[in-house]
CSV table of C-alpha atoms in Angstrom, one decimal:
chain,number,residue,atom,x,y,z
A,560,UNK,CA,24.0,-167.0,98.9
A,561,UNK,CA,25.7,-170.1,97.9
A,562,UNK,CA,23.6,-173.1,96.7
A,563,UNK,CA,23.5,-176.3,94.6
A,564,UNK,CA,22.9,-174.6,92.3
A,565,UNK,CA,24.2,-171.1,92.5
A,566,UNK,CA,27.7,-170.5,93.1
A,567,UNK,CA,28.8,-167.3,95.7
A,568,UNK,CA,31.9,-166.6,96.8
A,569,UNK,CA,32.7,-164.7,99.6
A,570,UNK,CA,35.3,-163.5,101.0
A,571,UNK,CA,34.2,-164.2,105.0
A,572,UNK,CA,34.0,-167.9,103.9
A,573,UNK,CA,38.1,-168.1,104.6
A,574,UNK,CA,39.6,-171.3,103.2
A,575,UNK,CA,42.8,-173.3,104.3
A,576,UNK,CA,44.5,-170.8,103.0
A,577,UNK,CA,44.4,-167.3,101.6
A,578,UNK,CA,46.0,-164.2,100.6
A,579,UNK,CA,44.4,-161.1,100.7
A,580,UNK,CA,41.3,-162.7,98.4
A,581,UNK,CA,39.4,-159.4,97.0
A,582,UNK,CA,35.6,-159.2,97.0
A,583,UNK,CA,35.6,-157.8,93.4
A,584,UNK,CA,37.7,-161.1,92.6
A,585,UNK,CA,35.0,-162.9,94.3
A,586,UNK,CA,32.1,-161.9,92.1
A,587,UNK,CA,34.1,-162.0,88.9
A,588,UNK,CA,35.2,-165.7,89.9
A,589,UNK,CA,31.4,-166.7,91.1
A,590,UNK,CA,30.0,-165.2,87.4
A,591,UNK,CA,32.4,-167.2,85.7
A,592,UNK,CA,32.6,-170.2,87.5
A,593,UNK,CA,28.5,-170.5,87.5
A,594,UNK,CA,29.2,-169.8,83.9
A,595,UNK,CA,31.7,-172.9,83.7
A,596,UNK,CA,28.8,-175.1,84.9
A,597,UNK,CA,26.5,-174.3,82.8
A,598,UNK,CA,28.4,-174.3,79.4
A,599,UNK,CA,31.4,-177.1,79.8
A,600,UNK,CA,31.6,-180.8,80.3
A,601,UNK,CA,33.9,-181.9,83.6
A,602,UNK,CA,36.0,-183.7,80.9
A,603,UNK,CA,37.4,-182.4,78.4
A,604,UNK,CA,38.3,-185.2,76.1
A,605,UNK,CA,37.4,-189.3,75.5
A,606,UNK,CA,40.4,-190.0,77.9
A,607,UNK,CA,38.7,-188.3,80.5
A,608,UNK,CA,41.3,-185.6,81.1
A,609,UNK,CA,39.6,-183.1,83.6
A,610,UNK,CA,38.4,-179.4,83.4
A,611,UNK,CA,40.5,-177.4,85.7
A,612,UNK,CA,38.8,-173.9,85.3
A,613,UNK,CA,37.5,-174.3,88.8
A,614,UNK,CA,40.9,-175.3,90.3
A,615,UNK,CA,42.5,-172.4,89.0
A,616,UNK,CA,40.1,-169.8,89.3
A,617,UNK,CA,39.6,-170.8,92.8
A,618,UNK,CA,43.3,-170.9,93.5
A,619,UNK,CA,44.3,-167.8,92.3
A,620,UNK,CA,41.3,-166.2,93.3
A,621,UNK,CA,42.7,-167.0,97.3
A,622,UNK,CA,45.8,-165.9,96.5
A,623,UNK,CA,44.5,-161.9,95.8
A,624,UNK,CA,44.1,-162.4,92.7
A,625,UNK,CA,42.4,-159.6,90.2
A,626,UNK,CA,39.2,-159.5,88.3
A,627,UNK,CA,41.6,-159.4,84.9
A,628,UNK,CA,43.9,-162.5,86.2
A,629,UNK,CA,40.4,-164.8,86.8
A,630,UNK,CA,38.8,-163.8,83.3
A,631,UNK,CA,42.5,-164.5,81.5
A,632,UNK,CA,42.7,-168.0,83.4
A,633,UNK,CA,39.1,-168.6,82.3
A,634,UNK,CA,39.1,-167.3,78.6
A,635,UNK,CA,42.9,-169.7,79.2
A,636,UNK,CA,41.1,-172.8,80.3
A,637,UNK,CA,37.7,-172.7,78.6
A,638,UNK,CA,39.4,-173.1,75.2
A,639,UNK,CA,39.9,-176.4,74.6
A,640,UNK,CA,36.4,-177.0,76.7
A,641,UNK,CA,33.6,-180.0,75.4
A,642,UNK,CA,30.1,-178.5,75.9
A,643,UNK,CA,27.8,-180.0,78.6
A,644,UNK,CA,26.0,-182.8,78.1
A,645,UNK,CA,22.2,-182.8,78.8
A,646,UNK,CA,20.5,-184.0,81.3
A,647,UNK,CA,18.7,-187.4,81.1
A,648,UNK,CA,16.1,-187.1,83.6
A,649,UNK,CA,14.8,-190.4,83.0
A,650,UNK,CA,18.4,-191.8,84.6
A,651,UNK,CA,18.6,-189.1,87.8
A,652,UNK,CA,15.3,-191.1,89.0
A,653,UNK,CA,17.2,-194.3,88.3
A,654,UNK,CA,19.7,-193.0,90.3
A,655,UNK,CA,18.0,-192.5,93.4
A,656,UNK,CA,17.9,-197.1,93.8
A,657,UNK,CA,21.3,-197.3,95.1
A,658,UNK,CA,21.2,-200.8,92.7
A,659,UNK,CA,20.6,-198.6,89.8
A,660,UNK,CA,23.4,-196.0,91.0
A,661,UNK,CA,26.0,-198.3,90.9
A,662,UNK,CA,25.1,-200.1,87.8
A,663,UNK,CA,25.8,-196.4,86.3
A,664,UNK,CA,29.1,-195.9,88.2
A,665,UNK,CA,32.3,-195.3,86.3
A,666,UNK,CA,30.4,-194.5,83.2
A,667,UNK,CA,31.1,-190.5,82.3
A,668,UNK,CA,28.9,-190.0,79.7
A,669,UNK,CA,26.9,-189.8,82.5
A,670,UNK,CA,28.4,-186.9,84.7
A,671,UNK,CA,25.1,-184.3,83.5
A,672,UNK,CA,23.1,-187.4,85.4
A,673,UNK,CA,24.6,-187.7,88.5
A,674,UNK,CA,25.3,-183.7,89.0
A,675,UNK,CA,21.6,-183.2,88.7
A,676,UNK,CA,21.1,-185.9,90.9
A,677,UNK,CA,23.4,-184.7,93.7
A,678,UNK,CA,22.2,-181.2,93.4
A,679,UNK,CA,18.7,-182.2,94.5
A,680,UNK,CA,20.2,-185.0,97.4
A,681,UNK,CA,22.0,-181.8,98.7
A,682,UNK,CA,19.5,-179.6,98.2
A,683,UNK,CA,16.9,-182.1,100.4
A,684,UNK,CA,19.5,-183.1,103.0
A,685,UNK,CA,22.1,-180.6,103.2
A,686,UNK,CA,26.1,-181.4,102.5
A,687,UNK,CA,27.0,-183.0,105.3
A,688,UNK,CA,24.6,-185.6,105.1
A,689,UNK,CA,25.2,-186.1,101.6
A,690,UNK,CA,29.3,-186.3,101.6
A,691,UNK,CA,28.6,-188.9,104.8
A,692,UNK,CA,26.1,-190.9,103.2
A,693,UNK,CA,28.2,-191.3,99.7
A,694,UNK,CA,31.7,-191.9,101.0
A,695,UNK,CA,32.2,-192.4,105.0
A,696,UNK,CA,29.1,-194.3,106.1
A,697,UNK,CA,31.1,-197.1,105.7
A,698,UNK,CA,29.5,-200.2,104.1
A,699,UNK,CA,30.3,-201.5,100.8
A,700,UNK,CA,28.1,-198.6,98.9
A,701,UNK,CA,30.2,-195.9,100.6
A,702,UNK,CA,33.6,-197.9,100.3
A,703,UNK,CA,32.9,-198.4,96.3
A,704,UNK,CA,32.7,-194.7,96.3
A,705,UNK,CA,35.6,-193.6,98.6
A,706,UNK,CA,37.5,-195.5,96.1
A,707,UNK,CA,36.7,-193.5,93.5
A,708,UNK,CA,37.6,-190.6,94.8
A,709,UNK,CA,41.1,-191.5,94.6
A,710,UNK,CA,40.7,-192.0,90.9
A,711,UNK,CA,41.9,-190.2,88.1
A,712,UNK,CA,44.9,-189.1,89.8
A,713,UNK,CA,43.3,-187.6,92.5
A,714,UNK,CA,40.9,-185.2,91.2
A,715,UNK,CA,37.9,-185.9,92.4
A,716,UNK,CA,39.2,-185.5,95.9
A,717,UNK,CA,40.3,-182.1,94.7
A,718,UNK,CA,37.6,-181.1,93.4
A,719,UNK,CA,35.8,-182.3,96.2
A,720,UNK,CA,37.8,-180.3,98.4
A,721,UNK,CA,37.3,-177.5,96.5
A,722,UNK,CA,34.0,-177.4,97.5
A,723,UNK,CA,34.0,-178.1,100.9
A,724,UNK,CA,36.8,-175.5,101.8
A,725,UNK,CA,35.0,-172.8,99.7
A,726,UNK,CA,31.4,-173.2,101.2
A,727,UNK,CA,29.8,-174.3,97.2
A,728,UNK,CA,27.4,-176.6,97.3
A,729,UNK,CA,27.0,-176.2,93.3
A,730,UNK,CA,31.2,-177.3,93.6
A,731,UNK,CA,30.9,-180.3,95.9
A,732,UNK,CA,28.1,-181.7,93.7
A,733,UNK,CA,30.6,-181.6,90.7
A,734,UNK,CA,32.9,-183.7,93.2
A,735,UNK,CA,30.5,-185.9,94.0
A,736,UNK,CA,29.3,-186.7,90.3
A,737,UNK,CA,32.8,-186.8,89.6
A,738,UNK,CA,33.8,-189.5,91.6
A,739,UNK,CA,30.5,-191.3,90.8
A,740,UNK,CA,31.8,-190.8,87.1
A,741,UNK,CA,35.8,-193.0,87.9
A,742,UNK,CA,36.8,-196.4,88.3
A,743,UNK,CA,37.4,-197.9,91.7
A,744,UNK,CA,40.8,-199.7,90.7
A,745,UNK,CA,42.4,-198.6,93.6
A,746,UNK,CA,39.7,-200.3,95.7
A,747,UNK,CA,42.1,-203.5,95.5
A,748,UNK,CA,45.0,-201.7,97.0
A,749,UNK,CA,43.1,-199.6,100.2
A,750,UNK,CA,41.5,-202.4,101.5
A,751,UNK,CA,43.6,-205.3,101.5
A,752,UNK,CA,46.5,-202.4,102.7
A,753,UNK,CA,44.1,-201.5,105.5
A,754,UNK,CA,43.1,-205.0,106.5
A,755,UNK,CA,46.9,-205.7,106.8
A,756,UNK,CA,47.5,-202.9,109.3
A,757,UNK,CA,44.4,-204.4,111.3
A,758,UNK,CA,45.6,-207.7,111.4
A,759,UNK,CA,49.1,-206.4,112.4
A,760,UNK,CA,47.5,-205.7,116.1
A,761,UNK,CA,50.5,-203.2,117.1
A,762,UNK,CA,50.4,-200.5,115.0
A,763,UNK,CA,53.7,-199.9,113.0
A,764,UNK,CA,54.9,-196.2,113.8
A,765,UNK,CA,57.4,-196.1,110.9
A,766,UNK,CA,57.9,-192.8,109.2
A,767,UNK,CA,56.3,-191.6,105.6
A,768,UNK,CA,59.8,-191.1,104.5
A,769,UNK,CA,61.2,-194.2,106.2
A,770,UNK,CA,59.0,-195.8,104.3
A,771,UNK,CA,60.3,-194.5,100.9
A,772,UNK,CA,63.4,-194.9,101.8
A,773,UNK,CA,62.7,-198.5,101.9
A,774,UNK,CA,60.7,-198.4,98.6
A,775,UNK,CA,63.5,-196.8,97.2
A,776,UNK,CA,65.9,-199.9,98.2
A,777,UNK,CA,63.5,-202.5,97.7
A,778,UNK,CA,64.9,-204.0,94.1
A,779,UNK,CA,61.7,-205.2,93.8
A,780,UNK,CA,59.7,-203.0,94.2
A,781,UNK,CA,61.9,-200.9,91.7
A,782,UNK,CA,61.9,-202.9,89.1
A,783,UNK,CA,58.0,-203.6,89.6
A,784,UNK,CA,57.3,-199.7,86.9
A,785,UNK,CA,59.0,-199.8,83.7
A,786,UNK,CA,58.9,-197.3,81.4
A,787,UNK,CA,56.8,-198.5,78.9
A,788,UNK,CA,53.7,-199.3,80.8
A,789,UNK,CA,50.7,-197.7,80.5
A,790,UNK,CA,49.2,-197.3,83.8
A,791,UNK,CA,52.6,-197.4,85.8
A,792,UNK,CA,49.7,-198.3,88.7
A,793,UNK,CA,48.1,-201.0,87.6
A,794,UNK,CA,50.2,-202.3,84.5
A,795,UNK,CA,53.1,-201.5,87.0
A,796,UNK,CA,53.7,-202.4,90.5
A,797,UNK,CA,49.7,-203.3,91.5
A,798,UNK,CA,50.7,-206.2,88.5
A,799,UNK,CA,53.9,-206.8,88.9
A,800,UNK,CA,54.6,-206.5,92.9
A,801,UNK,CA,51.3,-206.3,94.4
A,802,UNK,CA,51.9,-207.8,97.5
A,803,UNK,CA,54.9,-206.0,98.6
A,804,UNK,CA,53.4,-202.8,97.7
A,805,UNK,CA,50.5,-203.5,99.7
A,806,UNK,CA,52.0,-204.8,102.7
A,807,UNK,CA,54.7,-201.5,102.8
A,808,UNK,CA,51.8,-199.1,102.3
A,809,UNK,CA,49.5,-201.0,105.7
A,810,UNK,CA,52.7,-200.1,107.5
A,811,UNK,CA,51.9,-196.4,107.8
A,812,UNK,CA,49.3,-195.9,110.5
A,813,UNK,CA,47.7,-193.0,112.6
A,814,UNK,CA,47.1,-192.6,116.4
A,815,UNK,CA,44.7,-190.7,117.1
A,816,UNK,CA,46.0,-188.7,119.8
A,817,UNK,CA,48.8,-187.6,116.9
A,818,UNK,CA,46.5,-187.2,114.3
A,819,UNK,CA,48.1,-183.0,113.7
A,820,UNK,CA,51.8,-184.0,113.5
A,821,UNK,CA,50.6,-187.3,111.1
A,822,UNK,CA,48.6,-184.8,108.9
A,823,UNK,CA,52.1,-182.4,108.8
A,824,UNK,CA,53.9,-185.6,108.0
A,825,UNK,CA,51.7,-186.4,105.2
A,826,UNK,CA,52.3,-183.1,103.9
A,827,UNK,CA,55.7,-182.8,104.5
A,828,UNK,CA,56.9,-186.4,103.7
A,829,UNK,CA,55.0,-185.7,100.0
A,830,UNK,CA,56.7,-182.3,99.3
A,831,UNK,CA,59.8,-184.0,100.2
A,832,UNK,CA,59.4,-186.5,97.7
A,833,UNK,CA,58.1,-184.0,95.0
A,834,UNK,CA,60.6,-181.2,95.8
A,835,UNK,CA,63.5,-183.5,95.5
A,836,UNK,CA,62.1,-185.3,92.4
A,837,UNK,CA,65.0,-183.7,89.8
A,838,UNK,CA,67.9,-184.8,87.6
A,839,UNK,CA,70.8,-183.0,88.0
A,840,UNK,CA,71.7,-182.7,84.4
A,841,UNK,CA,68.7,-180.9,83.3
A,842,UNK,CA,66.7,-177.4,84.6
A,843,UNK,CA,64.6,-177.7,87.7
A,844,UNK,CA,60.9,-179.3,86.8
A,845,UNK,CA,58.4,-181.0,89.2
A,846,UNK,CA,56.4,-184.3,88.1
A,847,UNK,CA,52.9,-184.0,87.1
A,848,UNK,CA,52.4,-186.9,88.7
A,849,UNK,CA,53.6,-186.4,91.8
A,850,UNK,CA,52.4,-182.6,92.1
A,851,UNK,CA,48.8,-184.3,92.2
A,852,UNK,CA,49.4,-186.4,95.3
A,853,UNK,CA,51.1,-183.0,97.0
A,854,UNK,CA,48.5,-180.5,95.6
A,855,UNK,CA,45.6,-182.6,97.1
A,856,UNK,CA,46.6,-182.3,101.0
A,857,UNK,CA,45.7,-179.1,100.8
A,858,UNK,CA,42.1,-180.0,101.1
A,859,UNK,CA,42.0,-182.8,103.9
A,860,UNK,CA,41.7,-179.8,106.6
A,861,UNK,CA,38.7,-178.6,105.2
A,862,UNK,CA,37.1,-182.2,105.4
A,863,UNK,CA,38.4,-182.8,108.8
A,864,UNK,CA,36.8,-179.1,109.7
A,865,UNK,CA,33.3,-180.4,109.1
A,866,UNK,CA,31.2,-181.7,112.7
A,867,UNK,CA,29.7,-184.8,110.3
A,868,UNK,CA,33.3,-186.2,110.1
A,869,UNK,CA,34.0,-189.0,112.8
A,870,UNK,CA,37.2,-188.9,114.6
A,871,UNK,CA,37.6,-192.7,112.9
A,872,UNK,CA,36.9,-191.4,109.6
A,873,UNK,CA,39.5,-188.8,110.0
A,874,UNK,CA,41.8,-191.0,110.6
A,875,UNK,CA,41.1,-193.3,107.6
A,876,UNK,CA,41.2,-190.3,105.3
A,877,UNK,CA,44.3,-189.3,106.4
A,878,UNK,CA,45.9,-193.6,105.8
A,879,UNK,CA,44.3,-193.7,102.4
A,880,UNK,CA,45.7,-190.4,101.5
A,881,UNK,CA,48.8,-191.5,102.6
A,882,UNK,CA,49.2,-194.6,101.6
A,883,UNK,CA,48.0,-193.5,98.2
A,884,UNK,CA,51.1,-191.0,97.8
A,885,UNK,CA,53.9,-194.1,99.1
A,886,UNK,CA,51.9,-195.8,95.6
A,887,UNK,CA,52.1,-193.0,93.6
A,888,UNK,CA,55.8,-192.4,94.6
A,889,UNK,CA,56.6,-195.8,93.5
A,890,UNK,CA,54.9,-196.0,90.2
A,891,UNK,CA,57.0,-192.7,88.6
A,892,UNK,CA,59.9,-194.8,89.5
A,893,UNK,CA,61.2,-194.4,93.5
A,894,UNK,CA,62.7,-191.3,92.6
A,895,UNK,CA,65.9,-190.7,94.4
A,896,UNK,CA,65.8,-187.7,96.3
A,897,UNK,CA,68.2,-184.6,95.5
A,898,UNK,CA,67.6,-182.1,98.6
A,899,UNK,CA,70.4,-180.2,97.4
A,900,UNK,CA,68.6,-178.9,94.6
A,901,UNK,CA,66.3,-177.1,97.5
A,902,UNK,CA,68.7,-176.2,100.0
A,903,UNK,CA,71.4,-174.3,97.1
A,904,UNK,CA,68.3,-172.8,95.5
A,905,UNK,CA,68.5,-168.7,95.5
A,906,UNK,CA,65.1,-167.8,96.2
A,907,UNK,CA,64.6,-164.1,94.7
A,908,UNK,CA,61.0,-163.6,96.0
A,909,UNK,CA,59.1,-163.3,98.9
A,910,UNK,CA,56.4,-165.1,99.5
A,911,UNK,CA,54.4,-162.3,98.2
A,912,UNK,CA,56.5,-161.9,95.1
A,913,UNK,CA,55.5,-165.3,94.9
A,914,UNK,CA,51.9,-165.0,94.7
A,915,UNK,CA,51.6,-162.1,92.6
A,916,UNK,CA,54.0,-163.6,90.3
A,917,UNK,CA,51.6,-167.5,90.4
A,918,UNK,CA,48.7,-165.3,89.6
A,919,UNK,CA,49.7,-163.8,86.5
A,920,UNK,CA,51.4,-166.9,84.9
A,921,UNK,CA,50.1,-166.8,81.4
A,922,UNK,CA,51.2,-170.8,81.2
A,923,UNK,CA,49.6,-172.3,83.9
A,924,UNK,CA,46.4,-174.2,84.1
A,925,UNK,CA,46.1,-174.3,87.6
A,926,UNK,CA,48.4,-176.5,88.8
A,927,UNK,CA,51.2,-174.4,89.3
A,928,UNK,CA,48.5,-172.1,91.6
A,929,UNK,CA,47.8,-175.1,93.6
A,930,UNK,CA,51.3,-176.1,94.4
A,931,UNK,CA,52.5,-172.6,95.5
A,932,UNK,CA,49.1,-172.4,98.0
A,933,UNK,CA,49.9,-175.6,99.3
A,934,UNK,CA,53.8,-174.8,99.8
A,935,UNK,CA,52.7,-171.9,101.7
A,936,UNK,CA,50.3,-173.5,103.8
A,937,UNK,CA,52.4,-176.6,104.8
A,938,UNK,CA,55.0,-174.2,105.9
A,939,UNK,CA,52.4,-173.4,108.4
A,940,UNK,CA,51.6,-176.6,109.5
A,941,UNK,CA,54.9,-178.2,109.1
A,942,UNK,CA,56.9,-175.8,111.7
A,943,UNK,CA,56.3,-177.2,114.8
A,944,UNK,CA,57.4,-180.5,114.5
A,945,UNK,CA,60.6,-179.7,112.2
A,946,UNK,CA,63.1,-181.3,114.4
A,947,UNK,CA,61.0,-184.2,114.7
A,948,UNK,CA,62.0,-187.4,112.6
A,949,UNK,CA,60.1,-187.5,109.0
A,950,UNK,CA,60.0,-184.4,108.3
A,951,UNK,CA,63.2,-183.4,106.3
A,952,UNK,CA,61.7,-179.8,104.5
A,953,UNK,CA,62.3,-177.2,106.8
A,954,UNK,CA,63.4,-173.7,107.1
A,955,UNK,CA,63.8,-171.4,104.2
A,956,UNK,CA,63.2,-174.5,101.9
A,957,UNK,CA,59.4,-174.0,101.4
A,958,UNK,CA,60.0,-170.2,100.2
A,959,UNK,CA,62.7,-172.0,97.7
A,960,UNK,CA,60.2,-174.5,96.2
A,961,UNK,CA,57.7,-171.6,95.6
A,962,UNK,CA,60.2,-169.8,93.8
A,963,UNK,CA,61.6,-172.8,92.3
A,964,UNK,CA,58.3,-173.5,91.0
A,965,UNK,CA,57.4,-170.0,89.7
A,966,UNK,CA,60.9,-170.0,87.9
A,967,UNK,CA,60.4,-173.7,86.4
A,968,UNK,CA,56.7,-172.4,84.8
A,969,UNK,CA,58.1,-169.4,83.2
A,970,UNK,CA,61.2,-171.1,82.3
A,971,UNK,CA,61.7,-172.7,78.3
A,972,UNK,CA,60.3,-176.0,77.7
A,973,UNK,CA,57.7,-178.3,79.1
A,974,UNK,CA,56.2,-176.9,82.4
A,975,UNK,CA,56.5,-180.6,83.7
A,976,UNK,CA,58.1,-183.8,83.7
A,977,UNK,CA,56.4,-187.0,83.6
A,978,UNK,CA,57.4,-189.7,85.6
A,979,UNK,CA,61.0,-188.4,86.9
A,980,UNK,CA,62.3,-191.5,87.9
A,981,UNK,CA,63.1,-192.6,84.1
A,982,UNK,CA,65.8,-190.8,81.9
A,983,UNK,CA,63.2,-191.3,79.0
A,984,UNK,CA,60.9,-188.8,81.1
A,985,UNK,CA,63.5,-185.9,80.9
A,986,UNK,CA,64.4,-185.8,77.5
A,987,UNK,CA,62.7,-182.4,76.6
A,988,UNK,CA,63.7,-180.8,79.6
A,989,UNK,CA,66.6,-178.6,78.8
A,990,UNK,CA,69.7,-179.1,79.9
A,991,UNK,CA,70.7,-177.2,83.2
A,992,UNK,CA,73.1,-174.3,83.6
């Protein structure tokens, strides 16, 4: 059985999404994952790049994946690996004065600390209370840390979500310490954002895509990323057009009583943007930027799933989320949008040549595996409201991005571009046919 500190998979706990998951796969994945724990840091170098072994194990692994194609994506990722760091237990105690917690926040030289530390809160007070306590309680503790799991392009929410939606304790402590472990940057563009929308009174029902459309032709807000800067967030628009960006992104909002067809617009209005991310002149590639704000929907159903989440802390999960993708769409440059490169694109597999094919790719790290899962699931969720307004992928297009993707990955040259909205970004990508 599953703990914090012994990972089970099973194939009854179903997650968002699946494919024929194996119960051989299951064991093979739990071994190694535990494994992963045990023997590698979360980051993998001083820059704080992150360990993706559980991403893609757990990925593929839905996706009917083999015993061989989990131990080739591990033996894959755990080369470049830093061991783990031991445990201080001197700090975990610290840890457990809220003053002392944050005083330690941001610092990840101590991830060993906190993931000790969160093992034993959810061992003594289950998951539920844990993930409530630490990020929706609301309050200025919680807030710090909701935050933070927007950081590092996303991945704590990921791995987070990985977690949740596949029932690991031992998984949603590592997304817990995780977050603990990144800045809170972003802090000063959620809240001002969602006190804007609250002092607005009458909620603005404007579109995802609307609203990059108007990012798009805003000449500020364009020129507010250039190239050179180093964080295109915070060196880029949160310094050079913070206002602006703040009060577009308090203008998307969620009723309630349409909280489904928001979530499918969120998905939809972020595939759109990442699908449609390409240059004419050179071979189909997706941004590894934007892949991480599309990749990470995937797990906001298995959050909203749980009994301790509040219909209001639904909704704000589902804003932040959002109005964290209209910020990462600007700072790769307000990509213009080429849906012809989807709607012209001759998909030659099904979506279960798709699959098989994501689960064998020898050059993914689990990204690719993450992008195809979440195409196929959005499909799902998108297909009702397709004749509604904002949602402009439809149809056969979602098989064409899973093909489109599995084709780009096995294709020569880099897997991914980087910031698509510059011609600087494209230069290695080779020239289309």
């Amino acid at each position: 059985m599953a703990s914090p500190n012994n990972i089970k998979l099973s194939v009854t706990d179903a997650p968002v999404f699946s494919f024929n998951p194996k119960v051989e796969t299951a064991e093979k994945a739990s071994e190694l994952l535990q494994k992963d724990e045990q023997e590698h840091n979360i980051y993998f170098n001083d820059m704080g790049f992150h360990n993706h072994i559980d991403h893609h194990v757990l990925s593929i692994y839905a996706l009917g994946a083999s015993p061989e194609n989990v131990e080739h994506a591990y033996a894959s990722g755990s080369s470049y690996q830093r061991p783990a760091l031991p445990v201080d237990e001197d700090v975990v105690k610290r840890l457990r004065n809220k003053d002392e917690f944050r005083k330690l926040t941001g610092k990840r030289e101590h991830y060993p600390n906190f993931l000790h530390f969160f093992k034993q809160e959810l061992e003594s007070k289950g998951a539920g209370s844990v993930v409530h306590e630490y990020l929706f309680a609301g309050g200025e503790f919680a807030d710090d840390m909701l935050a933070r799991l927007f950081g590092g392009l996303i991945h704590p929410l990921i791995h987070l979500g990985f977690g949740i939606e596949f029932n690991q304790p031992s998984i949603i402590a590592q997304g817990l310490a995780q977050t603990a472990t990144h800045n809170k940057q972003l802090e000063t563009f959620f809240q001002p954002a969602e006190k804007m929308a609250r002092d607005a009174g009458k909620p603005s029902n404007k579109t995802l895509v609307q609203l990059q459309d108007e990012l798009r032709n805003d000449s500020d807000i364009k020129r507010s990323v250039e190239w050179a800067d180093s964080s295109k967030f915070f060196d880029g628009v949160m310094h050079r057009c913070p206002e602006k960006m703040i009060k577009y992104a308090s203008q998307f909002n969620v009723d309630p009583n349409q909280f489904d067809e928001k979530f499918a617009e969120l998905i939809n209005s972020t595939v759109y943007f990442t699908g449609t991310a390409q240059n004419p002149k050179k071979a189909i590639r997706f941004d590894f930027f934007y892949i991480h704000a599309l990749n990470s929907n995937m797990f906001l159903p298995a959050f909203f799933a749980q009994p301790w989440m509040t219909k209001e802390n639904k909704v704000r999960l589902l804003e932040w989320k959002a109005r964290n993708d209209l910020l990462t769409y600007v700072s790769r440059g307000c990509t213009e949008p080429h849906l012809e490169d989807i709607t012209s694109y001759p998909a030659r597999l099904d979506w279960k040549g798709v699959f098989n094919e994501t689960v064998a790719l020898k050059q993914d790290d689990g990204h690719a595996a993450k992008f195809v899962r979440h195409i196929a699931y959005g499909e799902k969720v998108c297909k009702p409201y397709e004749e509604k307004d904002g949602f402009r992928i439809k149809g056969d297009m979602w098989l064409k991005l899973g093909n489109m993707l599995v084709d780009s990955i096995q294709a020569p040259g880099p897997n991914w571009v980087r910031s698509a909205g510059f011609e600087e970004a494209w230069e290695e990508i080779p020239a289309r046919r």
